[in-house]
Short mmCIF file of C-alpha atoms in Angstrom, two decimals:
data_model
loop_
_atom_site.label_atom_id
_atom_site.label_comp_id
_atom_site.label_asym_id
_atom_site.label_seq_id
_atom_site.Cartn_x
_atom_site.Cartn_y
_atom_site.Cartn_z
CA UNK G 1 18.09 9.91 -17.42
CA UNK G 2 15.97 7.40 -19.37
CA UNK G 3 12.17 8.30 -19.24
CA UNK G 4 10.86 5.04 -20.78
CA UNK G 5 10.19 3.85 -16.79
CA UNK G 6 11.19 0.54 -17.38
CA UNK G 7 14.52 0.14 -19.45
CA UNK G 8 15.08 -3.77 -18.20
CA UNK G 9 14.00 -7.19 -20.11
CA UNK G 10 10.75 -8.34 -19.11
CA UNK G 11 9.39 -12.00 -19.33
CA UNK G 12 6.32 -13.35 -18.39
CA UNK G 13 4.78 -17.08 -18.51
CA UNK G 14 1.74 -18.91 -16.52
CA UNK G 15 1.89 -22.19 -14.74
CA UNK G 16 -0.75 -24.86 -15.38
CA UNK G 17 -2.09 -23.94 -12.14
CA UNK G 18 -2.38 -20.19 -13.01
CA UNK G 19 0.50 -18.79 -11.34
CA UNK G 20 1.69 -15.97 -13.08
CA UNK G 21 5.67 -15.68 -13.39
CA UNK G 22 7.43 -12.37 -14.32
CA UNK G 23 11.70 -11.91 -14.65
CA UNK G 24 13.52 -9.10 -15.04
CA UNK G 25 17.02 -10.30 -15.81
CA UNK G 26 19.82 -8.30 -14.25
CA UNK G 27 23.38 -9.37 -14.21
CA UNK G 28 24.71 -6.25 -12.50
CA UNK G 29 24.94 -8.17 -8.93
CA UNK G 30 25.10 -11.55 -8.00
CA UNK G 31 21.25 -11.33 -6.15
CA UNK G 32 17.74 -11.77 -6.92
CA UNK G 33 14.15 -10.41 -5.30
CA UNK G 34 11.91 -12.72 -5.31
CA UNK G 35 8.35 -11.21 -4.54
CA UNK G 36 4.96 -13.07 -4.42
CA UNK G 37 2.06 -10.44 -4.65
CA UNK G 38 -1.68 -12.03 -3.43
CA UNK G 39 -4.67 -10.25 -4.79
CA UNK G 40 -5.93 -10.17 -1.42
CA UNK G 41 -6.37 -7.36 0.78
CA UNK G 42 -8.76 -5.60 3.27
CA UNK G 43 -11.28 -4.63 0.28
CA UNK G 44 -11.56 -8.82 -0.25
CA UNK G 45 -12.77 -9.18 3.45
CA UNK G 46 -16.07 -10.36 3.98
CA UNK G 47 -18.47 -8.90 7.07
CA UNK G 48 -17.21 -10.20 9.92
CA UNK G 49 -13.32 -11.21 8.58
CA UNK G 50 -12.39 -7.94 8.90
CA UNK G 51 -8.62 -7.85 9.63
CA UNK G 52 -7.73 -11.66 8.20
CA UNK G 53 -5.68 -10.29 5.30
CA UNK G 54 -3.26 -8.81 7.73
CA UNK G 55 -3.14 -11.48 10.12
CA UNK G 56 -2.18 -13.82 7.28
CA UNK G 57 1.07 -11.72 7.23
CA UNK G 58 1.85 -12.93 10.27
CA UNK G 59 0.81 -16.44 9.77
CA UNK G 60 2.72 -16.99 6.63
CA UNK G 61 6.38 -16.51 9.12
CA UNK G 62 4.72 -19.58 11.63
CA UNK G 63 5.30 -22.73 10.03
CA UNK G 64 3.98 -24.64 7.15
CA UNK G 65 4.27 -28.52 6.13
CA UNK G 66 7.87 -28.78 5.86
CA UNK G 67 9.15 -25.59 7.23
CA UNK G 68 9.10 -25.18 11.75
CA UNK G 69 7.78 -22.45 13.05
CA UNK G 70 9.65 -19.39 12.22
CA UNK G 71 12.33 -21.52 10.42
CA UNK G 72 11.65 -19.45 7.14
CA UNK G 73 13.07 -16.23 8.18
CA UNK G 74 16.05 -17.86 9.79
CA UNK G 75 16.66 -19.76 6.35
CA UNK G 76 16.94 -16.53 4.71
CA UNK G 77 18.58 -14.41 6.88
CA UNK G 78 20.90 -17.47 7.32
CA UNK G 79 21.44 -17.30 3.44
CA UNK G 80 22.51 -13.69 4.05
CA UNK G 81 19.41 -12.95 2.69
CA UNK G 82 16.47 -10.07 3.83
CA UNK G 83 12.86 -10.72 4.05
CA UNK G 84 9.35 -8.96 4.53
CA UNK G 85 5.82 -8.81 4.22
CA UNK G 86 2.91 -6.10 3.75
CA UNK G 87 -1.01 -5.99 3.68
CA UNK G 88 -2.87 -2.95 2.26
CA UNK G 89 -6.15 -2.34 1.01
CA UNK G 90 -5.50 -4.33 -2.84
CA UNK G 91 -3.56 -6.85 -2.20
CA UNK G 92 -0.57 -9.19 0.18
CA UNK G 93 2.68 -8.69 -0.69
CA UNK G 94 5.80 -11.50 0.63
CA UNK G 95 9.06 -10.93 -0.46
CA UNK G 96 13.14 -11.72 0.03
CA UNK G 97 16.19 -10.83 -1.39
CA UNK G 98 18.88 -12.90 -1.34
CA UNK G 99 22.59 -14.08 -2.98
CA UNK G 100 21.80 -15.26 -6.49
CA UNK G 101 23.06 -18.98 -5.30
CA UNK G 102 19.91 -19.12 -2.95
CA UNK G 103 17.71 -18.23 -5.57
CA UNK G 104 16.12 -22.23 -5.13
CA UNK G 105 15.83 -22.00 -1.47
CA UNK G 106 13.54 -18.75 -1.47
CA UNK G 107 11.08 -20.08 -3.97
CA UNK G 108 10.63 -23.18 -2.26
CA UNK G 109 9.94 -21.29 0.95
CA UNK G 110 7.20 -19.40 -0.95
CA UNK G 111 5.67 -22.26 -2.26
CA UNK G 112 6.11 -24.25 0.73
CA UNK G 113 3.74 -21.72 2.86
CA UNK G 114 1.85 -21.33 -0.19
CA UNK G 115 0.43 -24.80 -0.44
CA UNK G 116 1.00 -26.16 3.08
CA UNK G 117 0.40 -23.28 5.64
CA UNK G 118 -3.04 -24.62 5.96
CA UNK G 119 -2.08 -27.95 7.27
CA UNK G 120 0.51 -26.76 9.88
CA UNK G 121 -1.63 -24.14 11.19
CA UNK G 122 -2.63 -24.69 15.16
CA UNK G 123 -4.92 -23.02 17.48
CA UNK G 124 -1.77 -22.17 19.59
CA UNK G 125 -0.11 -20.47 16.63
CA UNK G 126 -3.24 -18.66 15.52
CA UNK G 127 -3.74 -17.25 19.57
CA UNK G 128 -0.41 -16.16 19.69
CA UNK G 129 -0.72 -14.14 16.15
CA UNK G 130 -4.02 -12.81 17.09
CA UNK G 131 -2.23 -11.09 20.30
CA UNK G 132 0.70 -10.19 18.35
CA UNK G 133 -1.96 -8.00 16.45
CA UNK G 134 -3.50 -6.44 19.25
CA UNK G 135 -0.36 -5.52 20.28
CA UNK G 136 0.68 -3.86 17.25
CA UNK G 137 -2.77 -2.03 16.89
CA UNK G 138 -2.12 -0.32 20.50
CA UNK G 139 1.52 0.46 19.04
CA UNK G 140 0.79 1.87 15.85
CA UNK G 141 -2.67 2.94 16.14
CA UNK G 142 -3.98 3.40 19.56
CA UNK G 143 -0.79 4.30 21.80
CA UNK G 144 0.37 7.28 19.59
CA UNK G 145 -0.53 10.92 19.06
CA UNK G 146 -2.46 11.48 15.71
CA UNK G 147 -1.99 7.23 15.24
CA UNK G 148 -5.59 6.33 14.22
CA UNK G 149 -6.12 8.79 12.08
CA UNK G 150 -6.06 6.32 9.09
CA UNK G 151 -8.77 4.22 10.75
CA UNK G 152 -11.04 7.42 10.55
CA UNK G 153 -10.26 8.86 7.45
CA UNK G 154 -11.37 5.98 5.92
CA UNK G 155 -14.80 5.60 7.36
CA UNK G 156 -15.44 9.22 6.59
CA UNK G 157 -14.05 8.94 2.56
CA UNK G 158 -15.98 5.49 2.15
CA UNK G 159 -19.80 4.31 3.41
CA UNK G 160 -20.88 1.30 5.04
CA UNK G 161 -20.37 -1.14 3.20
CA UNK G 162 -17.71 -0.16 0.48
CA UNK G 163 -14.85 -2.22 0.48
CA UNK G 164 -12.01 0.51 1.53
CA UNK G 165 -14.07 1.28 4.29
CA UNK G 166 -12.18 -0.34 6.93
CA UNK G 167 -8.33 -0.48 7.52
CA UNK G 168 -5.77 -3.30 7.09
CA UNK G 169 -5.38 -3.96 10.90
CA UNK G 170 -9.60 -4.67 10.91
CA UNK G 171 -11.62 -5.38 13.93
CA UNK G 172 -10.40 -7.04 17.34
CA UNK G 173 -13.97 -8.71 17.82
CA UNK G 174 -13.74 -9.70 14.14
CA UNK G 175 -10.73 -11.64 14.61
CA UNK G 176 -11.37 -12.62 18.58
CA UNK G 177 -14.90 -14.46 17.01
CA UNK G 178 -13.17 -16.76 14.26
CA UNK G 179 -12.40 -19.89 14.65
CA UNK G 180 -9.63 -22.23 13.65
CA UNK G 181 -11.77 -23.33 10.45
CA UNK G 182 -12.70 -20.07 9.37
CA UNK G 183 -9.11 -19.19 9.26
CA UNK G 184 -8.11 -21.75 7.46
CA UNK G 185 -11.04 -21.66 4.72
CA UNK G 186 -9.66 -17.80 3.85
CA UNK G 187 -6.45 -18.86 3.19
CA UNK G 188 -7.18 -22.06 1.28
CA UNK G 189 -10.03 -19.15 -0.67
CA UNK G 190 -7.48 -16.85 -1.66
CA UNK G 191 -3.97 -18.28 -1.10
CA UNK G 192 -4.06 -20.34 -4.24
CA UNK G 193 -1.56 -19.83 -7.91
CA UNK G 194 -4.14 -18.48 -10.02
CA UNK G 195 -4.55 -15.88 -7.44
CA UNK G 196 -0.93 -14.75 -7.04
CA UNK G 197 2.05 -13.05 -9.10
CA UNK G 198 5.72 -14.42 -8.89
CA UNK G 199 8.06 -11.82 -9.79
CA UNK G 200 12.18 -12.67 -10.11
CA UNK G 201 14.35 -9.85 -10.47
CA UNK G 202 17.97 -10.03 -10.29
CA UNK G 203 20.77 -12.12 -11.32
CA UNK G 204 19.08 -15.24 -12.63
CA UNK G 205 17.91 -16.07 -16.54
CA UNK G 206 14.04 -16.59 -17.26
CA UNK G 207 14.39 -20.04 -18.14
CA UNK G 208 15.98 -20.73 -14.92
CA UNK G 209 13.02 -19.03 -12.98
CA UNK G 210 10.57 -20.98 -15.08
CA UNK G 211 12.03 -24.50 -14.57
CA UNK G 212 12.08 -23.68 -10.54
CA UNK G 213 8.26 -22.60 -10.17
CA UNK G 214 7.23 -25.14 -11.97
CA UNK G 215 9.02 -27.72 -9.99
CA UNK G 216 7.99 -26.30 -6.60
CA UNK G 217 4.79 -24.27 -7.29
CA UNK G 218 3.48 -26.26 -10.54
CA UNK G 219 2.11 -29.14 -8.16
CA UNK G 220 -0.01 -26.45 -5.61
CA UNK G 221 -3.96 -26.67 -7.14
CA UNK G 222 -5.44 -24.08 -8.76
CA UNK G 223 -8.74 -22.49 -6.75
CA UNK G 224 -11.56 -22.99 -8.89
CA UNK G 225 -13.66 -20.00 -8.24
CA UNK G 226 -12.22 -17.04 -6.17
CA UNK G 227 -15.00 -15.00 -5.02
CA UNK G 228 -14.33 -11.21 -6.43
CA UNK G 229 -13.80 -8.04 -3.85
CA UNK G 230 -17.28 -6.20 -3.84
CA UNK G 231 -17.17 -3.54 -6.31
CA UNK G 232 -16.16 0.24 -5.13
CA UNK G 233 -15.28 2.42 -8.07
CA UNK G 234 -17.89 4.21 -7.63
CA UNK G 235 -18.83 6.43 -4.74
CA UNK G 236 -21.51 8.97 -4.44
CA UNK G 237 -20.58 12.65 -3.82
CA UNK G 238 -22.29 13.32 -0.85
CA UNK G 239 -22.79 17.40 -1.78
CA UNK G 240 -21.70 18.07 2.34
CA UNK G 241 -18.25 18.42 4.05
CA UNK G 242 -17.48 15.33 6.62
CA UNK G 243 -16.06 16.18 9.57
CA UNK G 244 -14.59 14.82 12.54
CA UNK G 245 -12.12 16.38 15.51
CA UNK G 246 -10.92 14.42 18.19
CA UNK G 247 -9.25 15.24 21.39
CA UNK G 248 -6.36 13.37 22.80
CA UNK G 249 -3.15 13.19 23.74
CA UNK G 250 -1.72 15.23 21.42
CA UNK G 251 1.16 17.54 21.66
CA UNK G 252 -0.21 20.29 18.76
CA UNK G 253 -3.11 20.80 17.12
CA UNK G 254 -3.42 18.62 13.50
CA UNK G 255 -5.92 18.69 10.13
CA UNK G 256 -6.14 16.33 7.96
CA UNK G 257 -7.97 17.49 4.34
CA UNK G 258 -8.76 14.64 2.32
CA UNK G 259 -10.89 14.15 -0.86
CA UNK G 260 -11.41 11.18 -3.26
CA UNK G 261 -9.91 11.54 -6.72
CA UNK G 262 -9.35 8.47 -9.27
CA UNK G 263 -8.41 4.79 -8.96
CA UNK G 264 -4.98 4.52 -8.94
CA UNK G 265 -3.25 3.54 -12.74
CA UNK G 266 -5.84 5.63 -14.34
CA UNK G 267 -4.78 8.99 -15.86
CA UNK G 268 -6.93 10.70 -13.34
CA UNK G 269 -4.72 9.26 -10.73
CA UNK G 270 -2.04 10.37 -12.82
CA UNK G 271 -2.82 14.22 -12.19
CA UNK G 272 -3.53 13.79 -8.56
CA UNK G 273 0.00 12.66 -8.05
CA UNK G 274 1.55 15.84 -9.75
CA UNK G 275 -1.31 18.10 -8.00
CA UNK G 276 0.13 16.47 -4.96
CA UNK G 277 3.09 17.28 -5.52
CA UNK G 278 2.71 20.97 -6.56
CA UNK G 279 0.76 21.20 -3.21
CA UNK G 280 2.80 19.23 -0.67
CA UNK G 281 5.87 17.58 -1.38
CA UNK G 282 8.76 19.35 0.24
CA UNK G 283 9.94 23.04 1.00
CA UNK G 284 8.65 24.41 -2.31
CA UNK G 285 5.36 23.07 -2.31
CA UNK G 286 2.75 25.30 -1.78
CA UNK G 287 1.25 24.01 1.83
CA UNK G 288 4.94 24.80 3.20
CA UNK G 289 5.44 27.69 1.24
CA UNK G 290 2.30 29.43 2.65
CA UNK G 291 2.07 27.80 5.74
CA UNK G 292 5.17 27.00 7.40
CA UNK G 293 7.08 29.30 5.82
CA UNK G 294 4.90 32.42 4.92
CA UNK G 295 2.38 32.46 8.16
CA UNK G 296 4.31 30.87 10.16
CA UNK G 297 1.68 28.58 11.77
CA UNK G 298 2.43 25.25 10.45
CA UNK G 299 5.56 23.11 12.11
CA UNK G 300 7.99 22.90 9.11
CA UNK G 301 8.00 19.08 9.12
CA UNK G 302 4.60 18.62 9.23
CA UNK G 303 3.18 19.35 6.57
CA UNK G 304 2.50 18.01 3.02
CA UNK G 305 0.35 16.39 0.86
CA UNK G 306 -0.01 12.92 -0.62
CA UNK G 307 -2.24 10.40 -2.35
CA UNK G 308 -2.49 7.01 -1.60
CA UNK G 309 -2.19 4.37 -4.23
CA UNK G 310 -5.29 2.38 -4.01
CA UNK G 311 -6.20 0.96 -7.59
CA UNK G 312 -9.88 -0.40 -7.28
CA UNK G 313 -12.09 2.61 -5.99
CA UNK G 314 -11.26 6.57 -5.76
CA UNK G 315 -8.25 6.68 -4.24
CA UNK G 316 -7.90 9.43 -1.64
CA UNK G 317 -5.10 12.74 -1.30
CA UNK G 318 -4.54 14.00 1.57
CA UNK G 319 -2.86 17.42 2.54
CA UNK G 320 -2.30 17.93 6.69
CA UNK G 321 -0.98 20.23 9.53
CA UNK G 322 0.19 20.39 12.35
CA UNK G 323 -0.21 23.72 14.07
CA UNK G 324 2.70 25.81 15.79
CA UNK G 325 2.65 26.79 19.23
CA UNK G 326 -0.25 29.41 20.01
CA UNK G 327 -1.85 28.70 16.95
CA UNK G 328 -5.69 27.00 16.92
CA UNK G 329 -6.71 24.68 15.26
CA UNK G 330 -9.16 26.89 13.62
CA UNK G 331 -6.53 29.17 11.82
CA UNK G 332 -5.10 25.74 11.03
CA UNK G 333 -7.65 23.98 9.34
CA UNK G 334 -8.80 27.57 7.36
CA UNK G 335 -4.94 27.83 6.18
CA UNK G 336 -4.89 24.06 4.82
CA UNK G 337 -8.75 25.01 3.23
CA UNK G 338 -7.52 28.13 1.51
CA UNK G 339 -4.55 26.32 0.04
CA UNK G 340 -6.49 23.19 -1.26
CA UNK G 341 -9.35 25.63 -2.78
CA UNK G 342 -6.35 27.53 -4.28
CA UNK G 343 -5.28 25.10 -6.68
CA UNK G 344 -8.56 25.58 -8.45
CA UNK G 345 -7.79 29.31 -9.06
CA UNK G 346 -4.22 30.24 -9.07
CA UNK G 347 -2.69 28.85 -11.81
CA UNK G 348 0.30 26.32 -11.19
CA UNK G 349 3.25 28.15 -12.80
CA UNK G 350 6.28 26.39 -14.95
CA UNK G 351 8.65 26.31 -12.24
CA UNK G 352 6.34 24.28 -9.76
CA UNK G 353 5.49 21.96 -12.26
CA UNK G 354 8.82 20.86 -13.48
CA UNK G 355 9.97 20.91 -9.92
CA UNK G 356 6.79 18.27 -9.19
CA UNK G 357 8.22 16.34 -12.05
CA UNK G 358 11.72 16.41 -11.16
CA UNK G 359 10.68 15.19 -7.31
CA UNK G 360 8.56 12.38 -8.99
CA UNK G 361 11.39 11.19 -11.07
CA UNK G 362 13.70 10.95 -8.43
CA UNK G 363 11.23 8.62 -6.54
CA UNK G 364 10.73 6.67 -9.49
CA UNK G 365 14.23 6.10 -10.54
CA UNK G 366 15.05 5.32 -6.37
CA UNK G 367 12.35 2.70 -6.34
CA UNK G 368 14.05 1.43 -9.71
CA UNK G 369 17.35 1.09 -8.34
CA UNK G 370 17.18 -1.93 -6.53
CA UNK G 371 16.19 -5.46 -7.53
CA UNK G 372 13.67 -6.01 -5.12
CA UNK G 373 12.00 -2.32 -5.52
CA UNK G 374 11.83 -3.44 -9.16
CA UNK G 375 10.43 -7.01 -8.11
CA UNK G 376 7.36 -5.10 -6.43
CA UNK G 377 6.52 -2.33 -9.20
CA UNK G 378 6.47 -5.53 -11.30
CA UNK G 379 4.35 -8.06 -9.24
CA UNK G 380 2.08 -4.75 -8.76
CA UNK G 381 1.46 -4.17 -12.57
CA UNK G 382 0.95 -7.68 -13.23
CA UNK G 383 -1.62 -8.16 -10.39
CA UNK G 384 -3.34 -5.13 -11.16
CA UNK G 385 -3.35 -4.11 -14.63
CA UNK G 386 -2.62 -8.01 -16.38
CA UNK G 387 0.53 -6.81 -17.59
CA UNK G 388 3.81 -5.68 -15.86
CA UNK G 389 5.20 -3.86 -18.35
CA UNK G 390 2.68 -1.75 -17.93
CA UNK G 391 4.50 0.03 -15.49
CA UNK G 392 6.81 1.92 -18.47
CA UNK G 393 4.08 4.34 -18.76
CA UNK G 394 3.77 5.48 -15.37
CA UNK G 395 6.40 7.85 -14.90
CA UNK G 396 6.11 9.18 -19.31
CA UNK G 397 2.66 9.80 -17.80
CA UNK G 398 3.53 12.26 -15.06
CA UNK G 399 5.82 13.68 -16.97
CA UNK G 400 3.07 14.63 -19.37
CA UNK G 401 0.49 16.23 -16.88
CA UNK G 402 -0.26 19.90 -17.64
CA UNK G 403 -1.02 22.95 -14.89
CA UNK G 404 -4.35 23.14 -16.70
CA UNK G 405 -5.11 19.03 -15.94
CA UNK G 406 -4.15 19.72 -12.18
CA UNK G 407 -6.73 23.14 -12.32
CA UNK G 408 -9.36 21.42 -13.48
CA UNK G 409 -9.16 18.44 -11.83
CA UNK G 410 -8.86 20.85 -8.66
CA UNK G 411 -11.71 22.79 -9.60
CA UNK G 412 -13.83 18.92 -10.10
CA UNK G 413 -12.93 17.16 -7.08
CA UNK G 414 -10.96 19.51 -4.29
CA UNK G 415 -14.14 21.31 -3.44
CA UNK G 416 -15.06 22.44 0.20
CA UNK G 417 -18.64 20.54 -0.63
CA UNK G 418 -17.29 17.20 -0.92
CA UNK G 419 -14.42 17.21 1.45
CA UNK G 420 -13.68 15.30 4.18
CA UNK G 421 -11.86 17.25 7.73
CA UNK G 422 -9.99 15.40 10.39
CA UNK G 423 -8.60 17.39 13.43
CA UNK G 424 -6.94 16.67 16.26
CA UNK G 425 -7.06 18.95 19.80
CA UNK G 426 -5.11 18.27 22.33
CA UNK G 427 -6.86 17.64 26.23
CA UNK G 428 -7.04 20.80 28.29
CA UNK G 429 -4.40 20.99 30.89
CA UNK G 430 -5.51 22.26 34.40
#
């Protein structure tokens, strides 16, 4: 197994209007992933646009100058194609994959929406989005056991104020209170070429990519000034545990454990993902080794560990429970504690560490298998680090994490002082 990360061509150029274009020429199938990353997310939202990232993902499917109203997904599943879109935190994230022959089609949907989503967009359109995101906020967040736990993690891992310190989905009165303007003046803000990444991976040369964006994104102005996300990498240890329990309807008892470690991209970052690992990735990590398996008072599938890949502040791991029947969530959250604190003191061994390694690889090389998995690792590195070759070192860089790295960084930033406790009880029962 190659361990450069990246063993594919690479080629990059820039648009008179900014837009940055990365290919990644692959001849293995006849079909390219196109993938447009936005450097807009949540973190860019000013007070009281909280949630306008996300509802952008919906707008972007509704119509623009010379595309109807929901006509782009039907061109592209039409085409035989498949298409998405995701918000987080960093950044907005459209993509399709479709037969090399409609490479030309899906680029001048992208651009289309791009440059003419503002002129197409209606009050009608806008009202019927803006429900279509209260109703997924009741389905995802509100209507499910253990659902919002995101939206309060992240209030209790960031203050007032700090950019990650609301989720994706934002605030109902936030988006109930714009208007039709206001809406439009984000996207014309941040929607812009020199504020985007078009990756091309597939079956299609460079040159051929670079003769089609410039003919149907080259025209789209540039965005003079793009006002910058407020800054968040750093965050002040408050010295005291935060904690929060809840009680819903919820079948079990559940803890979350969180704690903020690096950005990530950094080498920091790089540890936390193998200390994740070694602590909660699968039957021989130590949360189900100890907790599941050994006391018996964790449900086998739930529980683990993970971080969460946010680039521009301390980006936050997680390790959580979910009790077995009979057991409190007391025991619980003491069993998830003891494991966490751990790390600090019982050394990782060998075996856990190449088995960490070998789980991480296997991700890695699965997210690297497809053209459009590639297209987003790509559009990522470009957007976030300038360059997407870049992302070659990040798996050589897990690979060379060391049990003493993971002990110390344990020892820095896992402690009970500075760590933040979510737990879920479930209502009393007559």
């Amino acid at each position: 197994m190659p361990d450069s990360g990246y063993p594919w061509p690479i080629e990059t150029t820039r648009l008179d209007n900014g837009l940055r274009v990365v290919v990644s020429e692959d001849r293995t199938a006849p079909a390219v992933a196109v993938n447009l990353w936005y450097d807009v997310g949540s973190r860019h939202e000013p007070t009281g646009q909280t949630g306008f990232a996300h509802l952008f993902e919906h707008l972007m499917f509704e119509g623009s100058l010379n595309v109807a109203k929901t006509e782009h997904m039907k061109l592209i599943q039409g085409s035989g194609g498949s298409l998405n879109a995701t918000t987080n935190p960093d950044r907005t994230n459209y993509f399709e994959t479709v037969p090399a022959e409609h490479l030309e089609l899906a680029l001048w949907l992208e651009a289309d929406r791009m440059g003419g989503l503002v002129p197409a967009l209606t009050q009608e359109t806008l009202d019927n989005q803006r429900d279509v995101v209260k109703n997924e906020r009741r389905q995802r967040y509100e209507n499910v056991p253990y659902g919002d736990a995101w939206l309060r993690l992240l209030p209790l891992l960031y203050p007032p104020g700090h950019p990650y310190h609301h989720a994706t989905i934002g605030s109902m009165a936030d988006l109930n209170a714009a208007d039709l303007v206001t809406f439009q003046s984000f996207h014309t803000t941040y929607y812009a070429p020199n504020n985007a990444v078009l990756t091309v991976v597939g079956d299609a040369s460079a040159a051929e990519v670079f003769a089609l964006a410039d003919k149907y994104f080259g025209a789209i102005p540039l965005r003079e000034e793009i006002p910058a996300a407020p800054d968040g990498r750093t965050v002040a240890a408050t010295g005291r545990p935060a904690v929060e329990t809840v009680t819903g309807d919820v079948p079990a008892p559940r803890v979350y454990a969180a704690h903020r470690t690096h950005p990530f991209g950094t080498p920091g970052y790089d540890v936390a993902t193998v200390l994740a690992a070694v602590l909660g990735s699968g039957r021989g990590s130590r949360l189900y080794q100890r907790l599941a398996d050994g006391e018996r008072i964790a449900q086998p599938d739930l529980v683990g560990a993970y971080g969460v890949d946010l680039a521009h502040a301390p980006a936050p791991l997680i390790a959580t429970a979910t009790a077995r029947p009979g057991v409190g969530a007391e025991r619980l959250a003491a069993g998830v504690a003891e494991v966490v604190d751990e790390l600090a003191t019982v050394p990782v061994t060998h075996a856990e560490l190449d088995r960490a390694k070998a789980l991480l690889s296997t991700a890695w090389w699965r997210q690297m298998s497809t053209v459009d998995g590639r297209a987003d690792t790509l559009g990522r590195y470009a957007t976030q680090f300038g360059d997407p070759a870049k992302a070659a070192e990040r798996l050589p860089a897990w690979l060379a994490v060391t049990a003493d790295q993971i002990a110390e960084q344990a020892a820095e930033l896992l402690g009970a002082d500075d760590r933040v406790t979510l737990t879920y009880l479930p209502e009393e029962t007559p």
